[in-house]
mmCIF file of C-alpha atoms in Angstrom:
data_model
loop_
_atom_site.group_PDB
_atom_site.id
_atom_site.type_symbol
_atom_site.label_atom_id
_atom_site.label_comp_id
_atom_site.label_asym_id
_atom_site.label_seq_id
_atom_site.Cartn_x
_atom_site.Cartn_y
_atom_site.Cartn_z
ATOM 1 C CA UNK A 1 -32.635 28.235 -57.139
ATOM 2 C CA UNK A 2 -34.692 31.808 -57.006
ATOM 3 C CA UNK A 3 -34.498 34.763 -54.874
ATOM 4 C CA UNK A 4 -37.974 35.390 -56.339
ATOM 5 C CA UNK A 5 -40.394 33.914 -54.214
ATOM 6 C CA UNK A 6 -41.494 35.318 -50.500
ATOM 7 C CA UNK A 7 -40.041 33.124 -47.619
ATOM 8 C CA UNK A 8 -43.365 32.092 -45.966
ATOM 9 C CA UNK A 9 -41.733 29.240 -43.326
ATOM 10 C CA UNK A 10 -38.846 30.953 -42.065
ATOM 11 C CA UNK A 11 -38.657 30.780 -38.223
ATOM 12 C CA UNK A 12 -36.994 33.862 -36.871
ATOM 13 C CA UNK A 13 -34.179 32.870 -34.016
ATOM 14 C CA UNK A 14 -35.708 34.580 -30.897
ATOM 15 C CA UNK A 15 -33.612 37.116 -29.338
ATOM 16 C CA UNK A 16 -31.829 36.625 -26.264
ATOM 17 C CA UNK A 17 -31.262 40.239 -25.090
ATOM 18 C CA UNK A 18 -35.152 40.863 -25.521
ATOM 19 C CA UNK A 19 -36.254 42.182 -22.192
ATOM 20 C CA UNK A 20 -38.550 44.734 -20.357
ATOM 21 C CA UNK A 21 -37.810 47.678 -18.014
ATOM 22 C CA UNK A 22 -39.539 46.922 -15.027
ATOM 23 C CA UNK A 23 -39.529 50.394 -13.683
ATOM 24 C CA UNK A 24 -38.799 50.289 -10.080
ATOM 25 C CA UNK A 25 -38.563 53.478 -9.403
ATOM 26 C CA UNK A 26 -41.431 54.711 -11.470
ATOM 27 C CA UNK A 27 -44.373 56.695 -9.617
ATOM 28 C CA UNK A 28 -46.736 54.579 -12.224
ATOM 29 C CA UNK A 29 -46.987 51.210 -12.640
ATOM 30 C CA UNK A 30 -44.969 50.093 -15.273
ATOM 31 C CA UNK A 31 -46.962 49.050 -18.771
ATOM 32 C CA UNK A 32 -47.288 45.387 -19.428
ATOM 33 C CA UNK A 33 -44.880 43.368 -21.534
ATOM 34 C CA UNK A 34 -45.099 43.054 -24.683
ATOM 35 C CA UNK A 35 -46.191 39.270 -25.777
ATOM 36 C CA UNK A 36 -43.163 36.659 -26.057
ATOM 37 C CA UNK A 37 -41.260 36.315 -28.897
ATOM 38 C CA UNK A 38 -41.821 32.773 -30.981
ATOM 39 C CA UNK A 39 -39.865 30.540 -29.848
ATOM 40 C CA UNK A 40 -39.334 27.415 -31.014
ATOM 41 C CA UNK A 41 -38.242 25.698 -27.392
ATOM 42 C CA UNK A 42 -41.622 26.620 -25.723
ATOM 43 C CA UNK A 43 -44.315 29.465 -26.235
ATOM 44 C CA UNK A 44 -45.644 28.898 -29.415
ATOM 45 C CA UNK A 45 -44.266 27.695 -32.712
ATOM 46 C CA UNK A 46 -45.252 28.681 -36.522
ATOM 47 C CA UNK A 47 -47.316 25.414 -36.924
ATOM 48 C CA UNK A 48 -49.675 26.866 -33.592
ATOM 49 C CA UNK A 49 -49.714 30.316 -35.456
ATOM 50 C CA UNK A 50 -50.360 29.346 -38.777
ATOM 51 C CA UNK A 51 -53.327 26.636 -37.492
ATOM 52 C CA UNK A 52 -54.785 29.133 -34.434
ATOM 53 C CA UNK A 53 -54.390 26.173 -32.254
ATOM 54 C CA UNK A 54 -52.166 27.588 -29.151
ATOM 55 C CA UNK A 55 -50.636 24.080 -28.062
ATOM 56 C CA UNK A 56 -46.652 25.148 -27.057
ATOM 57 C CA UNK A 57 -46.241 21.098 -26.417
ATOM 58 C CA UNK A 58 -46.063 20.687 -30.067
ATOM 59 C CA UNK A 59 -43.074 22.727 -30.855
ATOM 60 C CA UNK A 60 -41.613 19.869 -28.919
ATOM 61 C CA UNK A 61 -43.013 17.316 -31.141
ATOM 62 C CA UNK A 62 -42.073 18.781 -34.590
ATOM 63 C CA UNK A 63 -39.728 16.253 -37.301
ATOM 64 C CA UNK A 64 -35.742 17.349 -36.368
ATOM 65 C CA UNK A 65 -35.647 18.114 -40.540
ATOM 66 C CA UNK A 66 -37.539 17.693 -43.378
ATOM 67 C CA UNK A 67 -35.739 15.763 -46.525
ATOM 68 C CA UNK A 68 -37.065 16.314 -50.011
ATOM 69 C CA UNK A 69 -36.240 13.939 -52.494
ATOM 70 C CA UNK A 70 -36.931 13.982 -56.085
ATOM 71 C CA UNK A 71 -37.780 11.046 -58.147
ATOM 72 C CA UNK A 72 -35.471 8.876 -59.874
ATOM 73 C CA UNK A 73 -34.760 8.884 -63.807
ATOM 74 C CA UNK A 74 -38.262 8.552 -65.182
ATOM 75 C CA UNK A 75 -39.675 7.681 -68.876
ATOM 76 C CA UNK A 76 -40.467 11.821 -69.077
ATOM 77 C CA UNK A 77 -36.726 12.728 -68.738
ATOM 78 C CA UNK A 78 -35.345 10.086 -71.560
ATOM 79 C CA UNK A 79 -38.080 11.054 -74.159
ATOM 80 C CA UNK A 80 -40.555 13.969 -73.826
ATOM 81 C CA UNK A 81 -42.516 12.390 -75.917
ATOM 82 C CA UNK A 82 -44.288 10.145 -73.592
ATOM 83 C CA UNK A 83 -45.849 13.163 -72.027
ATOM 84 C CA UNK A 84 -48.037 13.543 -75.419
ATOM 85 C CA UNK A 85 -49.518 9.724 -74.884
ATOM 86 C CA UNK A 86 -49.250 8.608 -71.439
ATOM 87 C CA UNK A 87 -50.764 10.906 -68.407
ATOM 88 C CA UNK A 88 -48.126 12.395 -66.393
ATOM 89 C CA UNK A 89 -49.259 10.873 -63.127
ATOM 90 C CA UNK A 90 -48.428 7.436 -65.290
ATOM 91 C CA UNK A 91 -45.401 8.359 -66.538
ATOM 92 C CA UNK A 92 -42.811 5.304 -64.886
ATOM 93 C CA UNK A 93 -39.442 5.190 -63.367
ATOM 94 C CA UNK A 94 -36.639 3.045 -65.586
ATOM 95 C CA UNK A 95 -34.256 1.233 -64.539
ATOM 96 C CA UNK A 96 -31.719 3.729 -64.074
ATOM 97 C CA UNK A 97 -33.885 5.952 -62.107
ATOM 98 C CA UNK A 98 -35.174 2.531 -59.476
ATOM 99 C CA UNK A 99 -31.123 2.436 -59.346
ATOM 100 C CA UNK A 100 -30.638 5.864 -57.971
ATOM 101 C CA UNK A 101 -34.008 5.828 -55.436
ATOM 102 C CA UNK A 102 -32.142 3.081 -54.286
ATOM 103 C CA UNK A 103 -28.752 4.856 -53.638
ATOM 104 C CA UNK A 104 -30.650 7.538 -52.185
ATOM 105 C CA UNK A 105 -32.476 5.500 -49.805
ATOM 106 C CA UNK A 106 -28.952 4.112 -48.391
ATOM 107 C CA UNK A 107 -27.341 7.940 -48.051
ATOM 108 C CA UNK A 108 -30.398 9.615 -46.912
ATOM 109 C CA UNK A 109 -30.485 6.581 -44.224
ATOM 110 C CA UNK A 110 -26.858 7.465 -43.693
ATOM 111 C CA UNK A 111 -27.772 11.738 -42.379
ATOM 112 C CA UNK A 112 -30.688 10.296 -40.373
ATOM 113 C CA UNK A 113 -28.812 7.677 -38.665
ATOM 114 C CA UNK A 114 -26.826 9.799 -36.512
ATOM 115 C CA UNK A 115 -28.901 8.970 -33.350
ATOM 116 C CA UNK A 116 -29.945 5.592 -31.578
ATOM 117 C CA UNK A 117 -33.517 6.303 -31.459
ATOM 118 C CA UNK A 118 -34.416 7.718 -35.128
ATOM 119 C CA UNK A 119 -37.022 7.241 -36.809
ATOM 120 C CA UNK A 120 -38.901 8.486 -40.200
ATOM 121 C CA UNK A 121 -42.446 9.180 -42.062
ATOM 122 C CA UNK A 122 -42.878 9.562 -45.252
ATOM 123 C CA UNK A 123 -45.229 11.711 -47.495
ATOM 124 C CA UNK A 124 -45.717 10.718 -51.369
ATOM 125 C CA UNK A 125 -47.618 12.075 -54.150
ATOM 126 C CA UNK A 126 -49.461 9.742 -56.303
ATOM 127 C CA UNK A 127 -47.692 10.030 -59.323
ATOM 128 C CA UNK A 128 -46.430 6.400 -60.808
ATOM 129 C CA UNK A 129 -42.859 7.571 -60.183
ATOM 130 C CA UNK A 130 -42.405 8.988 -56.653
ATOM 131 C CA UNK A 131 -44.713 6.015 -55.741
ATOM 132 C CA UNK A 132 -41.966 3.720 -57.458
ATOM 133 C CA UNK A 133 -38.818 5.637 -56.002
ATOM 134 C CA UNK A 134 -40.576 5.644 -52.086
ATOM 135 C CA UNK A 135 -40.588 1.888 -52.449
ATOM 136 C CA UNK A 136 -36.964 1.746 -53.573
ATOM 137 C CA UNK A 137 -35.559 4.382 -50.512
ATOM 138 C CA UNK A 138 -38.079 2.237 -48.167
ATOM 139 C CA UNK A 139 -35.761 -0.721 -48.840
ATOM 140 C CA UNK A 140 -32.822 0.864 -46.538
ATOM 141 C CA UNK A 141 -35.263 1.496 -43.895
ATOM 142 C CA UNK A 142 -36.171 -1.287 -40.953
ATOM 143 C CA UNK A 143 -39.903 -1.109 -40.341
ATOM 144 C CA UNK A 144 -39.374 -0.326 -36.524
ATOM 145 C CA UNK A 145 -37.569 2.959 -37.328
ATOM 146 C CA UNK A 146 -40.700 3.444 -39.710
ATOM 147 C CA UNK A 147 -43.541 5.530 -37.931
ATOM 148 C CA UNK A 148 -45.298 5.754 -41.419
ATOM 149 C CA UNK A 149 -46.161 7.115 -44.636
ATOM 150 C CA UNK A 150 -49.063 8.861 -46.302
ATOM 151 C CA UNK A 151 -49.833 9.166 -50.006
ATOM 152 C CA UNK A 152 -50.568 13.182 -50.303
ATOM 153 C CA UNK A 153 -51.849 14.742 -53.407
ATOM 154 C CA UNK A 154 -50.812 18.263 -52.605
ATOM 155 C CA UNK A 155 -47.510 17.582 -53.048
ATOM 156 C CA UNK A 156 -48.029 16.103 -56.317
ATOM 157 C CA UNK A 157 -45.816 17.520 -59.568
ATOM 158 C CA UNK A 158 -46.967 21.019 -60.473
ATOM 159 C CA UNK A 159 -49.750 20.237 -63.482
ATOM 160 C CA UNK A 160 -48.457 21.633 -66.533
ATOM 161 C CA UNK A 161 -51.961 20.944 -68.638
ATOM 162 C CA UNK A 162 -53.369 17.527 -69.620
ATOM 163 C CA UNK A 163 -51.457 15.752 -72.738
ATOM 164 C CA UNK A 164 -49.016 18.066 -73.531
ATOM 165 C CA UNK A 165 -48.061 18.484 -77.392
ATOM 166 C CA UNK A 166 -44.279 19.053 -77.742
ATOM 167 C CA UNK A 167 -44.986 21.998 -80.261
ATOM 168 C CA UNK A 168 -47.333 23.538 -78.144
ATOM 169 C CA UNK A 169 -45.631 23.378 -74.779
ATOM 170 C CA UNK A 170 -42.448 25.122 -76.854
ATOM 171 C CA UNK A 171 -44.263 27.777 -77.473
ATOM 172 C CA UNK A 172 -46.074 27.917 -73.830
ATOM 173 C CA UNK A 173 -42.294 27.971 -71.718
ATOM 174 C CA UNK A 174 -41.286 30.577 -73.731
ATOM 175 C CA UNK A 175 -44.373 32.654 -73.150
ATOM 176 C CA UNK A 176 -43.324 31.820 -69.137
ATOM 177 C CA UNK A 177 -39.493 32.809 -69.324
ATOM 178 C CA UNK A 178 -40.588 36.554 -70.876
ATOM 179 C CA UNK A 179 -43.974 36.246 -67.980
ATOM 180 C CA UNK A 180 -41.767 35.071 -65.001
ATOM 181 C CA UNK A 181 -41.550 31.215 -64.109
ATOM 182 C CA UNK A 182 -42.985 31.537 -60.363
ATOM 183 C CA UNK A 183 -46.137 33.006 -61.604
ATOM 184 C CA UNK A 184 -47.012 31.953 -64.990
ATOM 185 C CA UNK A 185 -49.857 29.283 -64.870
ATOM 186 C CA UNK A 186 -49.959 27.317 -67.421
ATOM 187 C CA UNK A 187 -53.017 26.603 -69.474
ATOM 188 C CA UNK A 188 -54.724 24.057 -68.326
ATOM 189 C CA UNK A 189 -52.818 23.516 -65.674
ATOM 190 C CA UNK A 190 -50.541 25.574 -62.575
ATOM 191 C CA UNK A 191 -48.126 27.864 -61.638
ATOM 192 C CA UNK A 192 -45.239 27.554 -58.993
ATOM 193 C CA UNK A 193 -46.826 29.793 -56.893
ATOM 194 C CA UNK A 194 -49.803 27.487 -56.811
ATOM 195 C CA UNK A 195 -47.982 25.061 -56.148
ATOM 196 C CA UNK A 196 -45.987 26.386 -53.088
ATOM 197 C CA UNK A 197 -49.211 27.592 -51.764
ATOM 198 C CA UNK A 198 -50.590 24.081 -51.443
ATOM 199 C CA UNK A 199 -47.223 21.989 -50.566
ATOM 200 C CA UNK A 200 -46.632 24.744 -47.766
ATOM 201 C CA UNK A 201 -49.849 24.521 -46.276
ATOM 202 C CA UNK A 202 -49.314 20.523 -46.243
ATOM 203 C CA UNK A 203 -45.908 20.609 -44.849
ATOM 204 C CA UNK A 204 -46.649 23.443 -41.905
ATOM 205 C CA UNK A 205 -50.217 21.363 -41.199
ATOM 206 C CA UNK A 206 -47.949 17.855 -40.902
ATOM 207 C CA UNK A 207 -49.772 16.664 -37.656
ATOM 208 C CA UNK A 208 -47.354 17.276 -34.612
ATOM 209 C CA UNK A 209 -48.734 14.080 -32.870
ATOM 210 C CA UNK A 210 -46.989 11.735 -35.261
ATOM 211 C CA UNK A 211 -43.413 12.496 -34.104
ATOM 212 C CA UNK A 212 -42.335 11.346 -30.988
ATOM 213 C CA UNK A 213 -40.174 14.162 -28.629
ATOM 214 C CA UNK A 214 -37.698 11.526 -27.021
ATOM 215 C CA UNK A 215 -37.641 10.386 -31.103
ATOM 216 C CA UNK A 216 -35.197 12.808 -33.114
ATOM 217 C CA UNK A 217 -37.635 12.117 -36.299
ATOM 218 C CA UNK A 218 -37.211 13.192 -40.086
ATOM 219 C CA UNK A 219 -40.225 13.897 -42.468
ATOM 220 C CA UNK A 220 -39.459 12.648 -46.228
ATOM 221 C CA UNK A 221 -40.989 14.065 -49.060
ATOM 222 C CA UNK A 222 -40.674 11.753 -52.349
ATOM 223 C CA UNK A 223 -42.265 14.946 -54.760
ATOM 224 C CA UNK A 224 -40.801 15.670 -58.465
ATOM 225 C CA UNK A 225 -41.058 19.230 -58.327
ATOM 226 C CA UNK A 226 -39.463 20.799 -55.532
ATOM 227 C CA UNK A 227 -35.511 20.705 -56.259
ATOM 228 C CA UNK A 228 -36.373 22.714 -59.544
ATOM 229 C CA UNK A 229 -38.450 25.362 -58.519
ATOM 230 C CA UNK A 230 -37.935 28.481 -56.201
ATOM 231 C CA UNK A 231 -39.674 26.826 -53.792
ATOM 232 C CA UNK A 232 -36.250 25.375 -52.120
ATOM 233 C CA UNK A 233 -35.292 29.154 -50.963
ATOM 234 C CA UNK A 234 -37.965 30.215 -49.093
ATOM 235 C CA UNK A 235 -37.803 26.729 -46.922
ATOM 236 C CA UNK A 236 -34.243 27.749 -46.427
ATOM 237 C CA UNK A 237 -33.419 23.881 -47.490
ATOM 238 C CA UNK A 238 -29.608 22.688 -48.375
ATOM 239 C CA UNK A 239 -28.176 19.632 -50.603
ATOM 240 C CA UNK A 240 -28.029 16.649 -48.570
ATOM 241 C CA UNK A 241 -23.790 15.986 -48.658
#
């Protein structure tokens, strides 16, 4: 993980000793308060502020935590190769990597669990292989502690270029580790900062109306980017145990 990128989602804990002089024995009327402090248990939250919609209900109605999951073993990580023939957004799971969506599906189940009225969505790019790992975690899921799931194509794998020739893409990442790997864009394609630009917007503009507030709900993210790019710092995300 990076220290490089700006933390854009970071809620600040509101301060409890924050508090204004009411100046009682003032021969003026004492200036007005300054406005409250965000907080998360009532004025308004960072989705209201980021949107301009002032709703304080839907602080209330935001997912308890937001899991991301990367995809299983796919044909792209046992020969590079297939990335000069096959699109990427083609490129499948094997058999290993349906084996450890699986697995996942069954611990992630396990943190989420850990009240009697859970329940989850799901977001999923439309790339071949999150597609194929979302069905495999979906397998340790009921469909009454289901509220949905939504194919999203901004938070899709970052595009590294069309077919990518093994030669040239050696050359290309190491043009990006002497450029800097959150900004270089690379031809044809994107950079990580592009790519955090639209997967934040996505995430902070999840629609507050799905989740239930008497529901403790968790928002999954099948996406093949996200554990290997300095995106997981800013979002202050950990490891799931």
């Amino acid at each position: 993980m990076s220290d490089d990128a700006p933390s854009r989602l970071h809620h600040p804990d509101p301060d409890p000793e924050l508090a204004v002089a009411t100046g009682q024995d003032a021969a003026v009327e004492a200036p007005p308060p300054p406005p409250p402090a965000h907080d998360p248990g009532g004025s308004e939250c960072r989705f209201c502020e980021m949107t301009r919609q002032h709703q304080p209900q839907c602080a209330r109605r935001l997912p308890k935590r937001i899991i991301l999951v990367r995809h299983g073993e796919s044909q792209g990580n046992l020969d590079m190769s297939a990335y000069t023939t096959t699109p990427d957004y083609r490129i499948p799971l094997t058999a290993l990597g349906a084996e450890q969506a699986r697995a996942a599906g069954q611990r992630i189940r396990d943190v989420v669990a850990g009240s009697g009225n859970w329940k989850v969505y799901f977001y999923v790019s439309p790339y071949a292989r999150t597609r194929a790992t979302l069905r495999e975690i979906g397998r340790a899921f009921p469909r009454d502690r289901v509220i949905g799931a939504r194919e999203e194509c901004r938070v899709r794998e970052q595009d590294f270029g069309n077919f990518q020739v093994e030669e040239r893409m050696r050359a290309v990442k190491e043009t990006r580790q002497r450029f800097g790997r959150f900004f270089f864009r690379f031809p044809e394609g994107e950079s990580a900062a592009d790519v955090f630009d639209r997967v934040a917007s996505t995430i902070i503009r999840s629609e507050p109306s799905r989740f239930s507030p008497s529901s403790p709900s968790s928002l999954l993210l099948p996406t093949p980017l996200f554990i290997d790019t300095p995106i997981n710092e800013p979002m202050r995300l950990r490891r799931l145990p």
